[in-house]
PDB file of C-alpha atoms and ligand atoms in Angstrom:
ATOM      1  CA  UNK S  64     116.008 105.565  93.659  1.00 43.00           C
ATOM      2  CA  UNK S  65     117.671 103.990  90.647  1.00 42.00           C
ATOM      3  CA  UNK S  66     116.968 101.036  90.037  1.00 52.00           C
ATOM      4  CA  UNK S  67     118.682 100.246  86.764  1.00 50.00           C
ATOM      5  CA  UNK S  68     122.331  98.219  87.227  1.00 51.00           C
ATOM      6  CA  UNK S  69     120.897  97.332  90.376  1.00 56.00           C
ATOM      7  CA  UNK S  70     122.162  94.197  92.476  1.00 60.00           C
ATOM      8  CA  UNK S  71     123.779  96.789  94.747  1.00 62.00           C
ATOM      9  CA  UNK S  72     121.207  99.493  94.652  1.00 82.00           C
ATOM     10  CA  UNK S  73     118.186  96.734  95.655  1.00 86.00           C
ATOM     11  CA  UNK S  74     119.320  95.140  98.728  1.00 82.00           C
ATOM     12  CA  UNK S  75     119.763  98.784 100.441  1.00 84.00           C
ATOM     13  CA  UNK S  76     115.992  99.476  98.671  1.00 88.00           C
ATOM     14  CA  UNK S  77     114.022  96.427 100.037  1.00 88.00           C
ATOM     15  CA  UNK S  78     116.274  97.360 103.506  1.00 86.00           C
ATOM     16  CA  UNK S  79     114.023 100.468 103.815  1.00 86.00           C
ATOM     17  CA  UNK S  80     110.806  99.457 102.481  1.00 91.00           C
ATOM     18  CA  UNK S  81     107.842  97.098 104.793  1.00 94.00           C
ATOM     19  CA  UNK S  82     108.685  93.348 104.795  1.00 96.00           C
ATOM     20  CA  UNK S  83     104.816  92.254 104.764  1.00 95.00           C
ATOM     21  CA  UNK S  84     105.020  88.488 104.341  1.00 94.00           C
ATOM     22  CA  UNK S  85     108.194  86.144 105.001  1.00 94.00           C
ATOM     23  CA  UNK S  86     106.725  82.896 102.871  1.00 90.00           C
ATOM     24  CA  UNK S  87     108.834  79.988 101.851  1.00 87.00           C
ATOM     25  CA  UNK S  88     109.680  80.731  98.184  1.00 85.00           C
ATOM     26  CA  UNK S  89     109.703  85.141  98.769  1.00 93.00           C
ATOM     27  CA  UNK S  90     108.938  87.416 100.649  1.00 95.00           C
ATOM     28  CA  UNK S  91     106.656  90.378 100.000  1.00 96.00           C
ATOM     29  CA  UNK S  92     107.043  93.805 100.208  1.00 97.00           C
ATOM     30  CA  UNK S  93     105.229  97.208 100.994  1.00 97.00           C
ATOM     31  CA  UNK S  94     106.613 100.464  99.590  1.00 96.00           C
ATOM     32  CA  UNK S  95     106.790 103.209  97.095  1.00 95.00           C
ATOM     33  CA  UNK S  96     108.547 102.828  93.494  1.00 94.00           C
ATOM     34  CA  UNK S  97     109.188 106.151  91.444  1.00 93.00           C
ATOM     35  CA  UNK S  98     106.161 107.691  93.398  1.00 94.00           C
ATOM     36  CA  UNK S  99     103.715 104.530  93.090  1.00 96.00           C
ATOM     37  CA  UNK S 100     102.641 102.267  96.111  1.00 97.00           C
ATOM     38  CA  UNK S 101     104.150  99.082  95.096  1.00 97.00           C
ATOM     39  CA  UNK S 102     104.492  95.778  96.379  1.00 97.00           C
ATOM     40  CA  UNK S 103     108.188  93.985  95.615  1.00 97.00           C
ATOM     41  CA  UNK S 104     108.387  90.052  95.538  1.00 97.00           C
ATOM     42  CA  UNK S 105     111.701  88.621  96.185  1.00 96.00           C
ATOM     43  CA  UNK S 106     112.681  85.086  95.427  1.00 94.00           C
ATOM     44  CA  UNK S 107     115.189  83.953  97.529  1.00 91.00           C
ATOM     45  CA  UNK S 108     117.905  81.081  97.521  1.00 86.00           C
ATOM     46  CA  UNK S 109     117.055  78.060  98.544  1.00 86.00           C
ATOM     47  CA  UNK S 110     120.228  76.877 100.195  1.00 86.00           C
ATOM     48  CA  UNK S 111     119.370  73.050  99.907  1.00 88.00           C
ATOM     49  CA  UNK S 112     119.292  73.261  96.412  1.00 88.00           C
ATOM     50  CA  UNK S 113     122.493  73.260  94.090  1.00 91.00           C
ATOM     51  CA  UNK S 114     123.157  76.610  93.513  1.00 91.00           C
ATOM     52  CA  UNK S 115     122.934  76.103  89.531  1.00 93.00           C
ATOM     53  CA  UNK S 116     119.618  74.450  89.768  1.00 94.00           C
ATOM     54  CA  UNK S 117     118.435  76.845  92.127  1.00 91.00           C
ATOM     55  CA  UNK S 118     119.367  79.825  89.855  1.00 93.00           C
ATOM     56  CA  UNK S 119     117.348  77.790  87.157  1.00 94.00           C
ATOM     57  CA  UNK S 120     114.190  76.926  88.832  1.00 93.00           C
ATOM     58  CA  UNK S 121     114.350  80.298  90.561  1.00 95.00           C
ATOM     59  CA  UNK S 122     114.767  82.447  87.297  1.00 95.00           C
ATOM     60  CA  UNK S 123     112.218  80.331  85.506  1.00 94.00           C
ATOM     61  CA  UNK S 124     109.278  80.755  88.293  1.00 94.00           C
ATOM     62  CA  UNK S 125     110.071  84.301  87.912  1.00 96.00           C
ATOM     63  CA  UNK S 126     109.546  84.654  83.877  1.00 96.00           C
ATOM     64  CA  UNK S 127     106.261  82.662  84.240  1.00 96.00           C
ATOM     65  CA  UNK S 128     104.575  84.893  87.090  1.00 97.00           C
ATOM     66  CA  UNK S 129     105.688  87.519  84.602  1.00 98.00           C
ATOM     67  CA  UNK S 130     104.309  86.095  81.689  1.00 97.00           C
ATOM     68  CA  UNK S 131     100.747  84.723  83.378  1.00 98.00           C
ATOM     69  CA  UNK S 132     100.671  88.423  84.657  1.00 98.00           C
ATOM     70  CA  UNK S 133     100.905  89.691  81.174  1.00 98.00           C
ATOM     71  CA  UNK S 134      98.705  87.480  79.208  1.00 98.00           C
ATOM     72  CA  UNK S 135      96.236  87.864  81.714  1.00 98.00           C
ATOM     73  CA  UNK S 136      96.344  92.176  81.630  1.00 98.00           C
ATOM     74  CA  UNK S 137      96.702  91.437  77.907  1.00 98.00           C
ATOM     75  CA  UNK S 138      93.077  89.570  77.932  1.00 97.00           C
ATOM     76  CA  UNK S 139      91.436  92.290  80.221  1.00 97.00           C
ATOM     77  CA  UNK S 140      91.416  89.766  83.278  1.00 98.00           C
ATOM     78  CA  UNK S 141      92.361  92.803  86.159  1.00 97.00           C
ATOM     79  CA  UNK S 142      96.105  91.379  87.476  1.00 98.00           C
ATOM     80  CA  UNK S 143      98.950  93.969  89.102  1.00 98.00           C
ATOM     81  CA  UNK S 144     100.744  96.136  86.583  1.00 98.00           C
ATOM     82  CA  UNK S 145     103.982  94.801  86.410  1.00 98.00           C
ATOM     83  CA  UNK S 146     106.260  97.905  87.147  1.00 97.00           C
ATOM     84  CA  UNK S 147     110.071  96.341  87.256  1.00 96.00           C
ATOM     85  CA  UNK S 148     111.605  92.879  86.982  1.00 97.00           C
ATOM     86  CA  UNK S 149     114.994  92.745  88.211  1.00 95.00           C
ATOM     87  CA  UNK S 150     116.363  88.969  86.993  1.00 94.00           C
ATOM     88  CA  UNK S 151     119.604  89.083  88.810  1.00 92.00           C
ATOM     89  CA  UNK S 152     117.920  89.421  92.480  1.00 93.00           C
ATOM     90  CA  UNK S 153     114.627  87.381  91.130  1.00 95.00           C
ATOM     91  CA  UNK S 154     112.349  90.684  92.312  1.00 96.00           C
ATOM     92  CA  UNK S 155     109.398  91.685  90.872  1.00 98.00           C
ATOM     93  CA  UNK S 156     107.747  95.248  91.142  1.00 97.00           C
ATOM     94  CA  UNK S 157     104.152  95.253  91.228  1.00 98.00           C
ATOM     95  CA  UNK S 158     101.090  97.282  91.493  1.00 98.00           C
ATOM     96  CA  UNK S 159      99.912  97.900  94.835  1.00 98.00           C
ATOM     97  CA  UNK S 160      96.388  97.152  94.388  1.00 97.00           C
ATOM     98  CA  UNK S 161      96.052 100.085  97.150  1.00 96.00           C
ATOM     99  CA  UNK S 162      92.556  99.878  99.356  1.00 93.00           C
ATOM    100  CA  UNK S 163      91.832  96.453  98.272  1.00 96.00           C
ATOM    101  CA  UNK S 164      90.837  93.560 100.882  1.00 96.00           C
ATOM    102  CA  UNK S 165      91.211  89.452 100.147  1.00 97.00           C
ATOM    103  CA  UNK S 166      88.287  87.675  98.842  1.00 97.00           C
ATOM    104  CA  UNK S 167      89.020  85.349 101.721  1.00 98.00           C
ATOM    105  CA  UNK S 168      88.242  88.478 104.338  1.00 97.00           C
ATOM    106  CA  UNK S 169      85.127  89.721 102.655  1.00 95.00           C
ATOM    107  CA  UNK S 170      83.408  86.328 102.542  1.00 95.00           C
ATOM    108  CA  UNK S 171      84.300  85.819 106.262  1.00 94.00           C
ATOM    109  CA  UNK S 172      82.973  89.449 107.489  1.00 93.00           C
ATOM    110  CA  UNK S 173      80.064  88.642 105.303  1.00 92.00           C
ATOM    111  CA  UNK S 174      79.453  84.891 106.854  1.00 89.00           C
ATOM    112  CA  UNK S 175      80.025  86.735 110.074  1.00 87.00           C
ATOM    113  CA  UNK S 176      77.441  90.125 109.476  1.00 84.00           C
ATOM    114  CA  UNK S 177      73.830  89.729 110.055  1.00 66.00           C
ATOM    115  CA  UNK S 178      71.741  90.998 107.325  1.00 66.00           C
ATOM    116  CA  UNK S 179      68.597  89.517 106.528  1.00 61.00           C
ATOM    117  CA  UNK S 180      69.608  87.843 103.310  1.00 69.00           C
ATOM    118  CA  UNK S 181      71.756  84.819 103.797  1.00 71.00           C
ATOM    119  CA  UNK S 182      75.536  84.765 103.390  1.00 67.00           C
ATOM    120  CA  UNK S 183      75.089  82.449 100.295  1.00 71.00           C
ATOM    121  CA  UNK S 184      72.664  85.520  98.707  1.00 73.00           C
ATOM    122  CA  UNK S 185      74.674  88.500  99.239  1.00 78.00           C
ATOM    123  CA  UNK S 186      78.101  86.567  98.300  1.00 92.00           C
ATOM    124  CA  UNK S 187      76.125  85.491  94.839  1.00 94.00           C
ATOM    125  CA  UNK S 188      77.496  87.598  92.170  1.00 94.00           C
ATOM    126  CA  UNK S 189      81.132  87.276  93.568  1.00 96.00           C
ATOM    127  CA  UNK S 190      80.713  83.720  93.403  1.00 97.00           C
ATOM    128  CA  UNK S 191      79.582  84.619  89.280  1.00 97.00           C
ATOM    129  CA  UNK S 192      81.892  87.071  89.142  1.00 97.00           C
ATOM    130  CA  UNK S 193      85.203  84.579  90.377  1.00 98.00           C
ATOM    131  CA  UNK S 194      83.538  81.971  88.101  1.00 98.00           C
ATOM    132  CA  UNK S 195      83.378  84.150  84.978  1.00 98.00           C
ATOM    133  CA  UNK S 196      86.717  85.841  85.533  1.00 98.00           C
ATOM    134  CA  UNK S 197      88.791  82.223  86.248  1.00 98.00           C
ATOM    135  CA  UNK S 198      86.632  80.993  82.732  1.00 98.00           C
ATOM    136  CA  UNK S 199      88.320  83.850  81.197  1.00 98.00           C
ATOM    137  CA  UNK S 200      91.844  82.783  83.036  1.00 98.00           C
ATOM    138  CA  UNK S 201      91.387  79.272  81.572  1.00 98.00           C
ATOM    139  CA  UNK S 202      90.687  80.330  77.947  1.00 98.00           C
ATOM    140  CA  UNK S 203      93.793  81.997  78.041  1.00 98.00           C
ATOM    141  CA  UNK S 204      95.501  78.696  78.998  1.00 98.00           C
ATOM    142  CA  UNK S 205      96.645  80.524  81.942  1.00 98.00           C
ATOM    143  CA  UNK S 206      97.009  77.808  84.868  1.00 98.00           C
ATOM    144  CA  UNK S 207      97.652  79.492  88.042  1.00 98.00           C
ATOM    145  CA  UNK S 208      98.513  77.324  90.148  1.00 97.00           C
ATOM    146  CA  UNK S 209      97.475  77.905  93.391  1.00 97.00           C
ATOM    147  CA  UNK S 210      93.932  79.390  93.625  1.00 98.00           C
ATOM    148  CA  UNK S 211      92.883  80.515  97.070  1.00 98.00           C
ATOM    149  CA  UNK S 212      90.348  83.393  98.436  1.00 98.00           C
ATOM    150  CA  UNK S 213      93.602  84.940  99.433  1.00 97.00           C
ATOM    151  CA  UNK S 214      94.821  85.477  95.954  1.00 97.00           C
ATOM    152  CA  UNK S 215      92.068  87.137  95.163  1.00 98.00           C
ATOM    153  CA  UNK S 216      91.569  91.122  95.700  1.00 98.00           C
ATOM    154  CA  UNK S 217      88.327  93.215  95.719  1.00 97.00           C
ATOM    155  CA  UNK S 218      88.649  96.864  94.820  1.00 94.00           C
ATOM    156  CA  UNK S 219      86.264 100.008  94.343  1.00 84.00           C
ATOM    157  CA  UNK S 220      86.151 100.721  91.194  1.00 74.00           C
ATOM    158  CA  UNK S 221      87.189 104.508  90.700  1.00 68.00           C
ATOM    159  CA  UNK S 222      84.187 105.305  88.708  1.00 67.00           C
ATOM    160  CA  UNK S 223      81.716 102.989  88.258  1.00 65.00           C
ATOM    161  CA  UNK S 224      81.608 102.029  91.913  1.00 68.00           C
ATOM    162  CA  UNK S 225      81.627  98.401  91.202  1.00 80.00           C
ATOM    163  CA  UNK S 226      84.205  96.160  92.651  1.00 89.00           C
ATOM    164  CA  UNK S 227      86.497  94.671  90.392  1.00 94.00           C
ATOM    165  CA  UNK S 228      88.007  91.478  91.186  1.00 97.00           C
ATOM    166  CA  UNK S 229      91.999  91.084  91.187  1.00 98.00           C
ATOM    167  CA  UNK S 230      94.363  88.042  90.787  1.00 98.00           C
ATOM    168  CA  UNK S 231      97.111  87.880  92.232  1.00 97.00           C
ATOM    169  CA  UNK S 232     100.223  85.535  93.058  1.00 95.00           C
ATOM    170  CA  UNK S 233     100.748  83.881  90.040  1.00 97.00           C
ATOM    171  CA  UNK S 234     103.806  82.555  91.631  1.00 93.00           C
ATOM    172  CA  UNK S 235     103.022  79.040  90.525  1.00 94.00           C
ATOM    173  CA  UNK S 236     101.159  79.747  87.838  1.00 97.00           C
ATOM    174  CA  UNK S 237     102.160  78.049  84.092  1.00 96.00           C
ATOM    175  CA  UNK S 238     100.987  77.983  80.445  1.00 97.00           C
ATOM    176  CA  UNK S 239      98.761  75.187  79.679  1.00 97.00           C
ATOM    177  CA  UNK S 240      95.758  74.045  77.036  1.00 98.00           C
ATOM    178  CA  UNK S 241      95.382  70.911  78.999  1.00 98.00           C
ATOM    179  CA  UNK S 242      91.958  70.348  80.460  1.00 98.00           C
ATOM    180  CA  UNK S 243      93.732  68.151  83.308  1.00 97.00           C
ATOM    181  CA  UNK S 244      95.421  71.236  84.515  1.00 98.00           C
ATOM    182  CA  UNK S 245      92.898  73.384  84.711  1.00 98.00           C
ATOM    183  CA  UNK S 246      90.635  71.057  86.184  1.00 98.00           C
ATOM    184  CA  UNK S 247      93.205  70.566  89.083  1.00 98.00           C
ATOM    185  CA  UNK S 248      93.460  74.645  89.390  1.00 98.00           C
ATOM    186  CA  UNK S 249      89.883  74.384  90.058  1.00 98.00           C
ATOM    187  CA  UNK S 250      90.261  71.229  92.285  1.00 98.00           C
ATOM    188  CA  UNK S 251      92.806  73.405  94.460  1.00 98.00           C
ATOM    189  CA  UNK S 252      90.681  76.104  94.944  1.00 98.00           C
ATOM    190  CA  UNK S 253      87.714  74.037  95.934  1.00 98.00           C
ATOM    191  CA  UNK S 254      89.378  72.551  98.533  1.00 97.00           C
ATOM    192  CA  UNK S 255      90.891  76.235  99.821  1.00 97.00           C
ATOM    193  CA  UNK S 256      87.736  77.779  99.309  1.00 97.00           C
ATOM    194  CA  UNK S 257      85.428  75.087 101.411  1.00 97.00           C
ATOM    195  CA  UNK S 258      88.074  74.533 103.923  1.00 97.00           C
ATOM    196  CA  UNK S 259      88.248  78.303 104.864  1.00 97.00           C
ATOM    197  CA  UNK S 260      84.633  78.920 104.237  1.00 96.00           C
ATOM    198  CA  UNK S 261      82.580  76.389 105.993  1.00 92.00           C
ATOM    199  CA  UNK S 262      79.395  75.804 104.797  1.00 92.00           C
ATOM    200  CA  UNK S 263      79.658  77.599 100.954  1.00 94.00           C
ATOM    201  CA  UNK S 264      79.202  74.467  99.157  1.00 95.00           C
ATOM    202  CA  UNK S 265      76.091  76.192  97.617  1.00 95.00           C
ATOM    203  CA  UNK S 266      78.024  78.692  96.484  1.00 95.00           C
ATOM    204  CA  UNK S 267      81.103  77.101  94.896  1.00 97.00           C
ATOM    205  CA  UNK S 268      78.723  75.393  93.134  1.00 97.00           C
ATOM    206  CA  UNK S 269      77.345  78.874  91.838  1.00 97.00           C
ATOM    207  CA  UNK S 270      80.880  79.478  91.034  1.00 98.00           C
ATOM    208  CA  UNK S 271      81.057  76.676  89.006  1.00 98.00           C
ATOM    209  CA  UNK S 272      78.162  76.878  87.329  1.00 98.00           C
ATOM    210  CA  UNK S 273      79.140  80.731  86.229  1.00 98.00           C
ATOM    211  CA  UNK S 274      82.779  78.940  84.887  1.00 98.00           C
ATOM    212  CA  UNK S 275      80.658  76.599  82.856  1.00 98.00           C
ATOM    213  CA  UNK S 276      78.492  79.297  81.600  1.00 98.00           C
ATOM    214  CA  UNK S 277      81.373  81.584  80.562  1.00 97.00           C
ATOM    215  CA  UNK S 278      83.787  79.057  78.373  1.00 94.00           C
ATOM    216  CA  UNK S 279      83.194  77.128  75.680  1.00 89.00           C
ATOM    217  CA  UNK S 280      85.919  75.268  76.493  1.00 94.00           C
ATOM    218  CA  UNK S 281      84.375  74.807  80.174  1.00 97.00           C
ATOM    219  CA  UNK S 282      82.849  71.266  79.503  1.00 97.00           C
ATOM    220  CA  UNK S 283      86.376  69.042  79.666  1.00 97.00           C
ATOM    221  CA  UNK S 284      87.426  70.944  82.636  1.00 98.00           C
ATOM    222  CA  UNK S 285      84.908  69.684  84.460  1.00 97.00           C
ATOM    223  CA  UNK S 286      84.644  66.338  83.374  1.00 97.00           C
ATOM    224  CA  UNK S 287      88.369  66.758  84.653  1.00 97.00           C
ATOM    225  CA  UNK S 288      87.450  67.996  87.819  1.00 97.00           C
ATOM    226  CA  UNK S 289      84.828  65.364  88.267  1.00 96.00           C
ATOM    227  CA  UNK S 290      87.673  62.745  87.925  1.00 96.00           C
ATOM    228  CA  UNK S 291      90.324  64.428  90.372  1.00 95.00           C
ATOM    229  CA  UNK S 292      87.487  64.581  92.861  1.00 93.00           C
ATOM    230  CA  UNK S 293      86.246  60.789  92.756  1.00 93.00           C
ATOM    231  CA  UNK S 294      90.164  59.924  92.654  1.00 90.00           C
ATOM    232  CA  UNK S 295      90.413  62.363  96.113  1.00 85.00           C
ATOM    233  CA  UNK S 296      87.605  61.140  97.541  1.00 82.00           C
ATOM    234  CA  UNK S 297      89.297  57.115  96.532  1.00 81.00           C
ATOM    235  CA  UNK S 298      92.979  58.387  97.842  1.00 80.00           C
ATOM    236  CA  UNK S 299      90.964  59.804 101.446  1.00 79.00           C
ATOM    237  CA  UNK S 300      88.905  56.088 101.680  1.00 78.00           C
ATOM    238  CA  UNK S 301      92.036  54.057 101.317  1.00 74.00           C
ATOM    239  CA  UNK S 302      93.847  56.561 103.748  1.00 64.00           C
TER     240      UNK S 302
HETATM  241  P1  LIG E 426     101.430  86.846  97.966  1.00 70.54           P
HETATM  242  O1  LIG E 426     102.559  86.099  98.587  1.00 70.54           O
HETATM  243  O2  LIG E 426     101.733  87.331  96.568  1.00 70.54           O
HETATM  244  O3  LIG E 426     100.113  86.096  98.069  1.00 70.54           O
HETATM  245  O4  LIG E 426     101.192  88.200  98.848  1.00 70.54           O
HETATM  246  C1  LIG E 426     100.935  88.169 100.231  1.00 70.54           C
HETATM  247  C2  LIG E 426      99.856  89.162 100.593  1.00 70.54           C
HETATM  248  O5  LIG E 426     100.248  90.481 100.192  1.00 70.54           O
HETATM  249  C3  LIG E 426      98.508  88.908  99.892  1.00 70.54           C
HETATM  250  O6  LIG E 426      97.684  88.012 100.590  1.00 70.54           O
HETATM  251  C4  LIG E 426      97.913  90.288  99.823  1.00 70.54           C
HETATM  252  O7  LIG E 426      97.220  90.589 101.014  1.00 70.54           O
HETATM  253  C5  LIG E 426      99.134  91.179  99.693  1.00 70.54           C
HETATM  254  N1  LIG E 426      99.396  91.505  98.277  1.00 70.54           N
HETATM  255  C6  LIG E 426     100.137  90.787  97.393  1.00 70.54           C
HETATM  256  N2  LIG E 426     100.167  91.381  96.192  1.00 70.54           N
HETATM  257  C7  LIG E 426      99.452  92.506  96.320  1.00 70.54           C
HETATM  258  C8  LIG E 426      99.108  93.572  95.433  1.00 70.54           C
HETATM  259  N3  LIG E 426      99.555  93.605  94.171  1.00 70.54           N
HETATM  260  N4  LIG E 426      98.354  94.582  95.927  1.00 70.54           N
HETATM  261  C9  LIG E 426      97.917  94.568  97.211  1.00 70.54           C
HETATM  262  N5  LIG E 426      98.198  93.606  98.087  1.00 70.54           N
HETATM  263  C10 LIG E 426      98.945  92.590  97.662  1.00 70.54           C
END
């Protein structure tokens, strides 16, 4: 298919390729791009919004997936390869991270499995390994925004047999140096990650400890996180 000049070509393309997910902002696709398995996210209108606005906000949230994408490939953190942007229809081709399963599926089969070492054991280096790699994320001033154990992929590695651990959706991700930010990024993912996990506080904490270990820049983040907790924990008294 061609997809260059394309506001006409794309509708009929995402017509015959696998809707996967219907969110609120886009919805995801399944399919195959010049011969690669690729997943297509399409923004779509919001029709409550002025149309100019829209167009604004919509373009702009495009460009920074984009560009957290980039500078994180750039930095060696493992993100989609960014095939195709189309700016006019607000779709992005990406890599189909192809045999890959959520972070948020492996630690549930794993909570659920009974081996003889505990859950908290045989989840420990992927609790180092999410650590180091958001550590790296952060000293990139990459912010992304909305950190869950579903936006995280785990993939055989082709040759080393080691899984490698993939971001993705950095649909509301942004550029910022600002401890503050990061420390909420963190902040949102603790509350994801211990509301779908129960019982992993032990190993969030490993997580942590692995993001502290990894950046130099590590210490105000979590002096930041610290704070956002104690004023969550205030905000849930008072509620
Ligand atoms: P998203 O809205 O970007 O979180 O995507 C929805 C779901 O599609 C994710 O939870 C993944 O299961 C899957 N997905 C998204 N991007 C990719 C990708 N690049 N490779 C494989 N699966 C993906």
């Amino acid at each position: 298919m061609a997809v260059e000049g394309t506001s006409v070509a794309l509708p009929q393309f995402l017509n015959k390729i696998q809707l996967i997910k219907q969110g609120a902002e886009a919805r995801v696709y399944r399919g195959s791009f010049l011969g690669k398995p690729t997943i297509v996210k399409e923004r779509f209108p919001k029709l409550y919004r002025h149309p100019l606005l829209d167009e604004k906000l919509t373009h702009r949230r495009t460009v920074q997936e984009v560009r957290s994408i980039l500078r994180c490939r750039k930095a060696g953190i493992s993100a989609p390869v960014v095939y195709f942007v189309d700016y006019t229809s607000h779709c992005i081709f990406l890599e189909d991270i192809v045999g890959s399963i959520t972070v948020r599926d492996h630690i549930a089969s794993t909570q659920l499995s009974s081996a003889q070492k505990s859950p908290v054991e045989r989840l420990d280096q992927l609790a180092q390994k999410m650590g180091q790699i958001l550590a790296k994320m952060h000293d990139e001033d990459v912010v992304h925004g909305d950190l869950t154990t579903s936006n995280m992929l785990l993939k055989a590695g082709a040759e080393s047999g080691e899984t490698e651990l993939v971001l993705i959706d950095f649909g509301l991700s942004y550029i910022s140096a600002l401890p503050e930010d990061k420390g909420v990024d963190m902040y949102v993912l603790e509350k994801a990650f211990l509301s779908t996990h129960p019982n992993t506080e032990a190993l969030f904490e490993k997580l942590l400890k692995a993001y502290a270990a990894s950046s130099k820049k590590s210490h105000a983040v979590i002096k930041k996180l610290d704070e956002v907790r104690l004023r969550g924990r205030k905000r849930s008294m008072v509620g």
